[in-house]
């Protein structure tokens, strides 16, 4: 939308008032403070956020929007935790529960082989009976079938559980899984950093400091990872800023985060659902502020299976430069929570068309954001 137009020219039509010094800071490429981020959330008009986030995205990634060829494996929905926003979790033996054997994993991987995926994303429930060896064997099974594939596996919460169960320091646990073929860590389990809110929505799962420690350990072991934020439930703007601030601090220390992914709370079939869902303007606002805030994270991802293709397309004008991948109908987590896409699947052609419709350039990437091909 804005990339071929001079940012200053666009801003000349807007009365910036008190916010002008903050706008100048963003245009000068300076880091904004947490107070600044809160001002952007609370006071900036959506048009201004579009201009600023697009300006920052342009500087970071030009006109490119990244995607990859991926599929998901959700090995189980049986979980020791019981987060109030989760539509997916079941008890051991409960109707609707599943747990994949190594043979199931092998067959799933075979099913996707001819699509030439470059990445498999693995996350699921925290199964009470699985341990680090099972996680290791699961990864090894995938690598036996597809030696070249990048395995992005297990949220910090899943890792925390099996590594603690093995009585290992976090770095040692990560090292063991890396030995089996683990390549990077997805961003799940982060939810929201604030302790009070966390207690209300996901009290039993790994604490926020522990989530950070798992990612730090992974970074120290040479693995990169992603960071997410679950927004649009009972948190407020200050909580979102606090969450992003903590991630920015760890990124200053390790540099290990590839991308930041705001995840919009979806309200179907879960206990937290009575609070409803936030609106599209709030989505645009959240992505835009994230893009402006994270001077040290290269990519902002809009996860289209959850948002829907139209909303993901819109977010390309609000700082997003990555829309995840082709997915191939391989995820259930979000469809169970009432996401826009019930059977998420896009061919490479469709992904490219979506990106081009926003006047951006499609770039197929590997999991570390090296460009494989531009279309
Ligand atoms: O931690 C669960 C979220 C996450 C709901 O790293 C929900 O590339 C909205 O982290 N409404 C797991 N969100 C998935 C995840 C992820 C997704 C896509 C890409 C990447 C990546 C990571 O899903 C959980 C939680 O925050 N979630 N239930 C719900 N009702
Ligand atoms: Fe378990 Fe994850 Fe659902 Fe929480 S969100 S109950 S940890 S599967």
Short mmCIF file of C-alpha atoms and ligand atoms in Angstrom, two decimals:
data_model
loop_
_atom_site.label_atom_id
_atom_site.label_comp_id
_atom_site.label_asym_id
_atom_site.label_seq_id
_atom_site.Cartn_x
_atom_site.Cartn_y
_atom_site.Cartn_z
CA UNK A 1 0.00 0.00 0.00
CA UNK A 2 2.55 2.56 1.08
CA UNK A 3 5.84 1.19 -0.11
CA UNK A 4 6.25 3.34 -3.19
CA UNK A 5 5.17 6.49 -1.48
CA UNK A 6 7.26 8.75 0.61
CA UNK A 7 6.43 8.25 4.29
CA UNK A 8 6.88 11.93 5.09
CA UNK A 9 4.46 12.89 2.32
CA UNK A 10 1.84 10.53 3.74
CA UNK A 11 2.36 11.92 7.21
CA UNK A 12 1.99 15.50 6.03
CA UNK A 13 -1.79 15.04 5.87
CA UNK A 14 -2.02 13.94 9.50
CA UNK A 15 -2.18 16.24 12.50
CA UNK A 16 0.36 14.54 14.77
CA UNK A 17 -0.04 16.87 17.76
CA UNK A 18 1.68 15.61 20.93
CA UNK A 19 2.73 12.41 19.26
CA UNK A 20 5.11 14.10 16.79
CA UNK A 21 8.35 13.52 18.76
CA UNK A 22 7.46 9.82 18.93
CA UNK A 23 6.78 9.70 15.20
CA UNK A 24 10.13 11.39 14.56
CA UNK A 25 11.81 8.77 16.73
CA UNK A 26 10.31 5.95 14.66
CA UNK A 27 11.27 7.64 11.39
CA UNK A 28 14.82 8.12 12.67
CA UNK A 29 15.04 4.37 13.38
CA UNK A 30 15.44 4.88 17.12
CA UNK A 31 14.22 2.32 19.65
CA UNK A 32 10.88 3.26 21.20
CA UNK A 33 10.33 2.85 24.94
CA UNK A 34 7.56 0.86 26.62
CA UNK A 35 5.80 4.18 27.42
CA UNK A 36 6.00 5.07 23.72
CA UNK A 37 4.48 1.72 22.79
CA UNK A 38 1.61 2.32 25.18
CA UNK A 39 1.02 5.74 23.63
CA UNK A 40 0.90 4.11 20.19
CA UNK A 41 -1.61 1.54 21.42
CA UNK A 42 -3.81 4.09 23.17
CA UNK A 43 -3.55 7.23 21.10
CA UNK A 44 -2.27 6.66 17.57
CA UNK A 45 -4.82 6.59 14.80
CA UNK A 46 -4.90 3.41 12.77
CA UNK A 47 -3.82 5.24 9.59
CA UNK A 48 -0.74 6.53 11.37
CA UNK A 49 0.11 3.06 12.69
CA UNK A 50 -0.19 1.71 9.15
CA UNK A 51 2.24 4.31 7.81
CA UNK A 52 4.76 3.84 10.61
CA UNK A 53 4.68 0.05 10.71
CA UNK A 54 4.97 -0.12 6.96
CA UNK A 55 7.91 2.26 7.08
CA UNK A 56 9.71 0.04 9.61
CA UNK A 57 8.86 -3.16 7.69
CA UNK A 58 10.17 -1.61 4.48
CA UNK A 59 13.44 -0.69 6.15
CA UNK A 60 13.83 -4.18 7.59
CA UNK A 61 12.67 -6.40 4.74
CA UNK A 62 11.90 -4.20 1.74
CA UNK A 63 8.86 -5.30 -0.25
CA UNK A 64 9.41 -8.96 0.52
CA UNK A 65 6.86 -11.14 2.26
CA UNK A 66 8.14 -14.55 3.28
CA UNK A 67 6.47 -17.93 3.37
CA UNK A 68 7.64 -21.54 3.44
CA UNK A 69 6.45 -25.00 2.43
CA UNK A 70 5.49 -26.61 5.69
CA UNK A 71 3.14 -28.98 7.41
CA UNK A 72 2.23 -29.52 11.04
CA UNK A 73 2.24 -32.58 13.25
CA UNK A 74 0.19 -32.38 16.43
CA UNK A 75 1.30 -35.60 18.13
CA UNK A 76 -1.29 -35.56 20.90
CA UNK A 77 -4.03 -33.41 22.40
CA UNK A 78 -3.78 -35.13 25.78
CA UNK A 79 -2.40 -32.61 28.21
CA UNK A 80 -1.44 -32.33 31.86
CA UNK A 81 -2.42 -28.64 31.77
CA UNK A 82 -5.88 -27.21 31.37
CA UNK A 83 -5.59 -23.69 29.98
CA UNK A 84 -8.92 -21.89 29.90
CA UNK A 85 -8.39 -20.72 26.29
CA UNK A 86 -7.68 -24.20 24.95
CA UNK A 87 -10.28 -25.89 22.75
CA UNK A 88 -8.09 -28.79 21.89
CA UNK A 89 -6.96 -30.45 25.08
CA UNK A 90 -8.44 -33.76 26.25
CA UNK A 91 -7.86 -36.12 29.20
CA UNK A 92 -6.10 -39.43 28.71
CA UNK A 93 -8.75 -41.85 27.41
CA UNK A 94 -11.37 -39.13 26.86
CA UNK A 95 -13.43 -39.20 23.69
CA UNK A 96 -11.78 -37.07 21.03
CA UNK A 97 -8.29 -37.55 22.41
CA UNK A 98 -5.46 -38.77 20.23
CA UNK A 99 -1.84 -39.83 20.66
CA UNK A 100 0.39 -40.66 17.72
CA UNK A 101 2.71 -43.64 17.75
CA UNK A 102 6.05 -43.49 15.98
CA UNK A 103 4.43 -45.46 13.18
CA UNK A 104 1.68 -42.84 12.89
CA UNK A 105 4.38 -40.16 12.71
CA UNK A 106 6.19 -42.07 9.96
CA UNK A 107 2.98 -42.45 7.93
CA UNK A 108 2.13 -38.77 8.32
CA UNK A 109 5.55 -37.72 7.08
CA UNK A 110 5.25 -40.07 4.09
CA UNK A 111 1.93 -38.47 3.19
CA UNK A 112 3.58 -35.08 2.74
CA UNK A 113 6.78 -36.27 1.06
CA UNK A 114 5.78 -35.51 -2.53
CA UNK A 115 4.89 -31.89 -1.66
CA UNK A 116 8.58 -31.17 -0.99
CA UNK A 117 8.11 -29.40 2.34
CA UNK A 118 11.16 -27.76 3.88
CA UNK A 119 9.81 -27.62 7.44
CA UNK A 120 7.69 -29.62 9.83
CA UNK A 121 6.18 -27.74 12.76
CA UNK A 122 5.44 -29.96 15.76
CA UNK A 123 3.46 -28.97 18.82
CA UNK A 124 0.68 -30.45 20.89
CA UNK A 125 -0.47 -31.25 24.39
CA UNK A 126 1.88 -32.11 27.24
CA UNK A 127 1.28 -35.85 27.47
CA UNK A 128 1.61 -37.15 31.06
CA UNK A 129 3.39 -40.36 30.00
CA UNK A 130 5.77 -39.14 27.31
CA UNK A 131 9.38 -38.36 28.06
CA UNK A 132 12.41 -36.83 26.44
CA UNK A 133 13.32 -40.14 24.79
CA UNK A 134 9.94 -40.31 23.07
CA UNK A 135 10.35 -36.73 21.83
CA UNK A 136 13.83 -37.67 20.60
CA UNK A 137 12.58 -40.79 18.81
CA UNK A 138 9.74 -38.80 17.26
CA UNK A 139 12.25 -36.35 15.77
CA UNK A 140 14.55 -39.18 14.65
CA UNK A 141 11.63 -40.95 12.94
CA UNK A 142 10.92 -37.83 10.90
CA UNK A 143 14.57 -37.39 9.96
CA UNK A 144 14.81 -41.01 8.85
CA UNK A 145 11.96 -40.40 6.40
CA UNK A 146 13.03 -36.91 5.34
CA UNK A 147 16.66 -36.26 6.26
CA UNK A 148 16.69 -32.71 4.80
CA UNK A 149 13.60 -31.41 6.55
CA UNK A 150 13.92 -28.71 9.22
CA UNK A 151 12.30 -29.88 12.45
CA UNK A 152 10.83 -26.95 14.39
CA UNK A 153 9.49 -28.77 17.38
CA UNK A 154 7.94 -28.56 20.83
CA UNK A 155 6.89 -25.40 22.60
CA UNK A 156 8.88 -24.27 25.62
CA UNK A 157 6.10 -25.72 27.79
CA UNK A 158 6.41 -29.20 26.27
CA UNK A 159 10.21 -28.97 26.52
CA UNK A 160 10.12 -27.75 30.10
CA UNK A 161 7.95 -30.72 31.09
CA UNK A 162 10.07 -33.50 29.56
CA UNK A 163 13.41 -31.95 30.49
CA UNK A 164 12.34 -31.38 34.12
CA UNK A 165 10.97 -34.93 34.23
CA UNK A 166 14.39 -36.20 33.14
CA UNK A 167 15.99 -34.13 35.92
CA UNK A 168 18.24 -32.39 33.46
CA UNK A 169 19.38 -28.80 33.23
CA UNK A 170 17.55 -27.08 30.35
CA UNK A 171 20.65 -26.78 28.18
CA UNK A 172 21.42 -30.49 28.53
CA UNK A 173 17.86 -31.41 27.57
CA UNK A 174 17.98 -29.18 24.51
CA UNK A 175 21.38 -30.66 23.60
CA UNK A 176 19.95 -34.19 23.70
CA UNK A 177 17.05 -33.27 21.40
CA UNK A 178 19.41 -31.42 19.09
CA UNK A 179 21.37 -34.66 18.90
CA UNK A 180 18.21 -36.39 17.62
CA UNK A 181 17.75 -33.72 14.93
CA UNK A 182 15.86 -30.84 16.54
CA UNK A 183 16.55 -27.70 14.48
CA UNK A 184 14.54 -24.90 16.11
CA UNK A 185 11.78 -24.15 18.62
CA UNK A 186 8.33 -22.76 17.82
CA UNK A 187 6.94 -19.84 19.78
CA UNK A 188 4.03 -21.46 21.64
CA UNK A 189 3.30 -21.46 25.34
CA UNK A 190 4.25 -17.81 25.80
CA UNK A 191 0.66 -16.59 26.18
CA UNK A 192 1.07 -13.39 28.18
CA UNK A 193 3.88 -12.60 30.59
CA UNK A 194 1.87 -10.98 33.37
CA UNK A 195 1.73 -13.31 36.36
CA UNK A 196 -1.80 -12.42 37.44
CA UNK A 197 -3.29 -12.91 33.99
CA UNK A 198 -1.28 -16.06 33.48
CA UNK A 199 -2.59 -17.44 36.76
CA UNK A 200 -6.14 -16.89 35.52
CA UNK A 201 -5.80 -18.35 32.03
CA UNK A 202 -3.05 -20.97 32.27
CA UNK A 203 -2.09 -21.27 35.93
CA UNK A 204 -0.42 -24.67 35.85
CA UNK A 205 1.82 -24.33 32.83
CA UNK A 206 5.46 -23.19 32.86
CA UNK A 207 5.87 -19.76 34.41
CA UNK A 208 6.82 -16.83 32.23
CA UNK A 209 10.42 -16.71 33.58
CA UNK A 210 10.70 -20.43 32.78
CA UNK A 211 9.41 -19.86 29.22
CA UNK A 212 12.19 -17.31 28.79
CA UNK A 213 14.76 -19.67 30.32
CA UNK A 214 13.88 -22.47 27.87
CA UNK A 215 14.32 -20.12 24.90
CA UNK A 216 17.54 -18.76 26.32
CA UNK A 217 18.87 -22.30 26.76
CA UNK A 218 17.93 -23.13 23.16
CA UNK A 219 19.67 -20.00 21.91
CA UNK A 220 22.74 -20.85 23.95
CA UNK A 221 22.77 -24.29 22.33
CA UNK A 222 22.76 -22.67 18.91
CA UNK A 223 19.07 -23.13 18.06
CA UNK A 224 16.87 -20.26 16.97
CA UNK A 225 13.26 -19.92 18.05
CA UNK A 226 10.08 -17.88 17.68
CA UNK A 227 8.10 -15.88 20.21
CA UNK A 228 4.31 -15.58 20.38
CA UNK A 229 1.83 -13.50 22.36
CA UNK A 230 -1.76 -14.55 22.97
CA UNK A 231 -3.82 -11.33 22.92
CA UNK A 232 -7.44 -10.23 22.89
CA UNK A 233 -8.74 -11.97 26.04
CA UNK A 234 -8.52 -10.47 29.54
CA UNK A 235 -5.20 -8.68 29.17
CA UNK A 236 -4.85 -4.95 28.48
CA UNK A 237 -2.46 -2.90 26.34
CA UNK A 238 0.01 -2.48 29.21
CA UNK A 239 0.22 -6.27 29.55
CA UNK A 240 0.94 -6.61 25.82
CA UNK A 241 3.69 -4.02 26.04
CA UNK A 242 5.19 -5.68 29.13
CA UNK A 243 5.21 -9.03 27.31
CA UNK A 244 6.91 -7.61 24.24
CA UNK A 245 9.41 -5.78 26.41
CA UNK A 246 10.55 -9.00 28.10
CA UNK A 247 11.04 -10.64 24.72
CA UNK A 248 12.95 -7.65 23.39
CA UNK A 249 15.26 -7.81 26.42
CA UNK A 250 16.06 -11.49 25.85
CA UNK A 251 16.61 -10.81 22.17
CA UNK A 252 19.14 -8.10 23.10
CA UNK A 253 20.98 -10.75 25.09
CA UNK A 254 20.88 -13.73 22.70
CA UNK A 255 19.69 -12.62 19.25
CA UNK A 256 18.03 -16.02 18.89
CA UNK A 257 14.44 -15.09 17.95
CA UNK A 258 13.61 -15.30 14.26
CA UNK A 259 10.16 -13.80 14.43
CA UNK A 260 7.41 -12.50 16.66
CA UNK A 261 3.87 -13.87 16.20
CA UNK A 262 0.86 -12.19 17.83
CA UNK A 263 -1.84 -14.87 18.23
CA UNK A 264 -5.40 -13.60 18.40
CA UNK A 265 -7.53 -15.38 21.01
CA UNK A 266 -10.28 -17.43 19.35
CA UNK A 267 -13.29 -18.05 21.52
CA UNK A 268 -15.06 -21.21 20.28
CA UNK A 269 -15.24 -24.34 22.41
CA UNK A 270 -13.20 -23.12 25.36
CA UNK A 271 -13.94 -21.86 28.88
CA UNK A 272 -12.46 -18.40 28.29
CA UNK A 273 -14.75 -17.95 25.29
CA UNK A 274 -17.34 -15.97 27.28
CA UNK A 275 -15.08 -12.89 26.96
CA UNK A 276 -15.58 -12.95 23.17
CA UNK A 277 -13.00 -11.94 20.59
CA UNK A 278 -11.31 -8.66 19.90
CA UNK A 279 -11.97 -6.75 16.67
CA UNK A 280 -9.98 -6.40 13.46
CA UNK A 281 -8.87 -2.86 14.28
CA UNK A 282 -7.27 -4.16 17.45
CA UNK A 283 -5.51 -6.86 15.39
CA UNK A 284 -4.08 -4.23 13.04
CA UNK A 285 -3.03 -2.09 15.99
CA UNK A 286 -1.32 -4.99 17.75
CA UNK A 287 0.69 -6.11 14.74
CA UNK A 288 1.66 -2.54 13.86
CA UNK A 289 2.88 -1.70 17.37
CA UNK A 290 4.80 -5.00 17.49
CA UNK A 291 6.55 -4.13 14.22
CA UNK A 292 7.50 -0.69 15.49
CA UNK A 293 8.55 -1.94 18.93
CA UNK A 294 10.79 -4.85 17.89
CA UNK A 295 13.78 -3.11 16.40
CA UNK A 296 15.79 -6.26 17.16
CA UNK A 297 13.49 -8.95 15.70
CA UNK A 298 13.68 -9.16 11.95
CA UNK A 299 10.28 -10.66 11.14
CA UNK A 300 6.65 -10.30 12.21
CA UNK A 301 4.50 -13.27 11.30
CA UNK A 302 0.74 -13.36 10.68
CA UNK A 303 -0.38 -16.95 11.08
CA UNK A 304 -3.02 -17.10 8.36
CA UNK A 305 -4.79 -20.36 9.36
CA UNK A 306 -5.93 -18.63 12.51
CA UNK A 307 -6.56 -15.14 11.12
CA UNK A 308 -8.01 -16.11 7.78
CA UNK A 309 -6.53 -15.17 4.42
CA UNK A 310 -8.27 -11.79 4.14
CA UNK A 311 -7.09 -10.62 7.54
CA UNK A 312 -3.56 -11.91 6.89
CA UNK A 313 -3.60 -9.96 3.60
CA UNK A 314 -4.68 -6.80 5.45
CA UNK A 315 -1.88 -7.21 7.98
CA UNK A 316 0.68 -6.99 5.17
CA UNK A 317 -0.09 -3.25 5.30
CA UNK A 318 0.56 -3.19 9.06
CA UNK A 319 4.13 -4.39 9.40
CA UNK A 320 3.81 -8.11 8.65
CA UNK A 321 6.47 -9.62 6.37
CA UNK A 322 5.83 -13.35 6.95
CA UNK A 323 2.64 -15.35 6.57
CA UNK A 324 3.95 -18.76 7.71
CA UNK A 325 3.44 -21.48 5.11
CA UNK A 326 1.32 -23.70 2.94
CA UNK A 327 0.21 -25.85 5.97
CA UNK A 328 -1.61 -28.46 3.90
CA UNK A 329 -4.61 -29.00 6.19
CA UNK A 330 -2.31 -30.39 8.85
CA UNK A 331 -3.39 -28.45 11.92
CA UNK A 332 -6.44 -28.80 14.16
CA UNK A 333 -5.53 -26.55 17.11
CA UNK A 334 -7.10 -23.45 15.62
CA UNK A 335 -9.98 -24.96 13.73
CA UNK A 336 -11.14 -26.41 17.06
CA UNK A 337 -11.02 -22.89 18.55
CA UNK A 338 -13.16 -21.51 15.72
CA UNK A 339 -10.45 -20.07 13.46
CA UNK A 340 -11.34 -18.52 10.11
CA UNK A 341 -9.83 -21.42 8.14
CA UNK A 342 -11.35 -24.78 9.01
CA UNK A 343 -9.13 -26.76 6.59
CA UNK A 344 -6.12 -24.52 6.11
CA UNK A 345 -4.30 -25.18 2.86
CA UNK A 346 -2.77 -22.86 0.28
CA UNK A 347 -0.77 -23.83 -2.76
CA UNK A 348 2.39 -21.86 -3.46
CA UNK A 349 0.49 -20.11 -6.27
CA UNK A 350 -2.26 -19.03 -3.90
CA UNK A 351 0.23 -17.76 -1.33
CA UNK A 352 2.00 -15.75 -4.03
CA UNK A 353 -1.28 -14.31 -5.30
CA UNK A 354 -2.24 -13.23 -1.80
CA UNK A 355 1.12 -11.51 -1.28
CA UNK A 356 1.06 -9.82 -4.68
CA UNK A 357 -2.44 -8.51 -4.03
CA UNK A 358 -0.84 -6.38 -1.32
CA UNK A 359 1.77 -5.10 -3.81
CA UNK A 360 4.49 -7.09 -2.11
CA UNK A 361 7.01 -9.58 -3.45
CA UNK A 362 6.62 -13.26 -2.47
CA UNK A 363 9.82 -14.84 -1.19
CA UNK A 364 9.93 -18.53 -0.38
CA UNK A 365 12.21 -18.99 2.61
CA UNK A 366 13.81 -21.75 4.58
CA UNK A 367 13.22 -21.95 8.32
CA UNK A 368 16.08 -19.55 9.04
CA UNK A 369 14.71 -16.98 6.59
CA UNK A 370 17.26 -17.57 3.86
CA UNK A 371 15.48 -16.84 0.59
CA UNK A 372 15.12 -20.00 -1.50
CA UNK A 373 13.21 -18.47 -4.39
CA UNK A 374 11.52 -15.20 -5.29
CA UNK A 375 8.40 -15.29 -7.45
O1 LIG B 1 0.64 -21.41 23.00
C1 LIG B 1 -4.17 -22.04 21.90
C2 LIG B 1 -2.26 -20.62 21.08
C3 LIG B 1 -0.24 -21.61 20.76
C4 LIG B 1 -5.84 -20.77 21.31
O2 LIG B 1 6.40 -20.65 16.07
C5 LIG B 1 -4.65 -20.19 20.87
O3 LIG B 1 5.97 -20.47 13.95
C6 LIG B 1 -5.81 -18.46 19.96
O4 LIG B 1 2.59 -21.23 19.24
N1 LIG B 1 -7.00 -18.94 20.38
C7 LIG B 1 0.47 -22.78 20.07
N2 LIG B 1 -4.64 -19.04 20.18
C8 LIG B 1 0.74 -22.51 18.60
C9 LIG B 1 1.95 -21.65 18.33
C10 LIG B 1 2.36 -21.29 16.96
C11 LIG B 1 1.44 -21.16 15.93
C12 LIG B 1 1.89 -20.84 14.65
C13 LIG B 1 3.23 -20.66 14.38
C14 LIG B 1 4.14 -20.79 15.42
C15 LIG B 1 5.60 -20.63 15.14
C16 LIG B 1 3.72 -21.10 16.71
O5 LIG B 1 -1.55 -21.49 20.26
C17 LIG B 1 -0.46 -21.69 22.24
C18 LIG B 1 -1.53 -20.62 22.41
O6 LIG B 1 -0.92 -19.36 22.56
N3 LIG B 1 -3.65 -20.99 21.27
N4 LIG B 1 -5.53 -21.92 21.94
C19 LIG B 1 -7.07 -20.09 21.07
N5 LIG B 1 -8.23 -20.53 21.52
FE1 LIG B 2 -2.25 -28.05 27.10
FE2 LIG B 2 -1.29 -26.32 25.33
FE3 LIG B 2 -3.95 -26.65 25.61
FE4 LIG B 2 -2.57 -25.46 27.55
S1 LIG B 2 -2.80 -24.69 25.43
S2 LIG B 2 -4.11 -27.09 27.82
S3 LIG B 2 -0.61 -26.55 27.48
S4 LIG B 2 -2.50 -28.18 24.87
#
